[in-house]
Steps between C-alpha positions, in 0.01 A plus 500: 500500500521153347175311427444204727432154358193443717279757666327418828133590478429539872825602664429633848553875488715504814734240349512673166585833662777342710650318203479818292680705765872560542488235774378222269804276549493553877130403502583190294775407746259542793234283335757229429632518855144445630444219251819323603407523868153360417330826601369614160124457532354769275621362167618162371878472484469387139378849406778708657753479214239519219341805668842663532577428135168650399523811715874570511606377158606193311811593306789258545680717759173563688412130493844399631476762775151391601594131508819581695314705760233229529765232562684705761179606675345154517829343609541748785137447603544123499824528694319705768236225527776234504673677792168552682421128471850406613487721811135465605410145397211327333238558771555876495466519121187280488326713763540822301197616300717633219649157431296350213535131587328266739706255700399211272611686186826595667548130584468427129764759411725364776473161329591657164804661657600176672468309174668743259730694734633847434433481124129505581539867596601600148244269344212626710593862429456429131151350532165674522294446816787352706738789448696567816312248711816300569659803665368405845606132482842618379524742791405228746762264357875506532530666158783749464384862460724566201372191320144610568561848359668362188228241432222745580648755260542239223140387535377860508709585195344217303147591616531873427671435166225261393235757596677775307545283190137386507383859541716634217441209264127489570466875457671500166290206380185687597623810316538308171 
């Protein structure tokens, strides 16, 4: 087994056992799917890829696999939310307890989408704290589904790649 650049001190045992199992990549995909659909409540989305790198491995092939699975999972999750918003409407989404935004915050993200257009989807997917929050305004707009998937995936790729690089670079700096 390859040594990991950074060790998590307090990894939840249930997560560690799942990531150490033969189903580790399936678990990662499931977590990313939940994160993309804005349903991941038990851990910050910014920790999913670093936790996977710590518990699964951080060789170059493992890192590329983890980032690839994270991008596909979050993109599918966001697409599901995009389709839900498109077919059910704003009022339905706002009324759901699992949706993390109030109507006033959603108004703000609607304004971002109106101002920056489809490119805001990729941009918001790259940023901490607003990641994926333009999925609902995009779903409520006339945005083409294929364009959404492409821009969502590009933004997720940049976000997950940045996380992986920071994890690997930071871990090796700490090991010096």
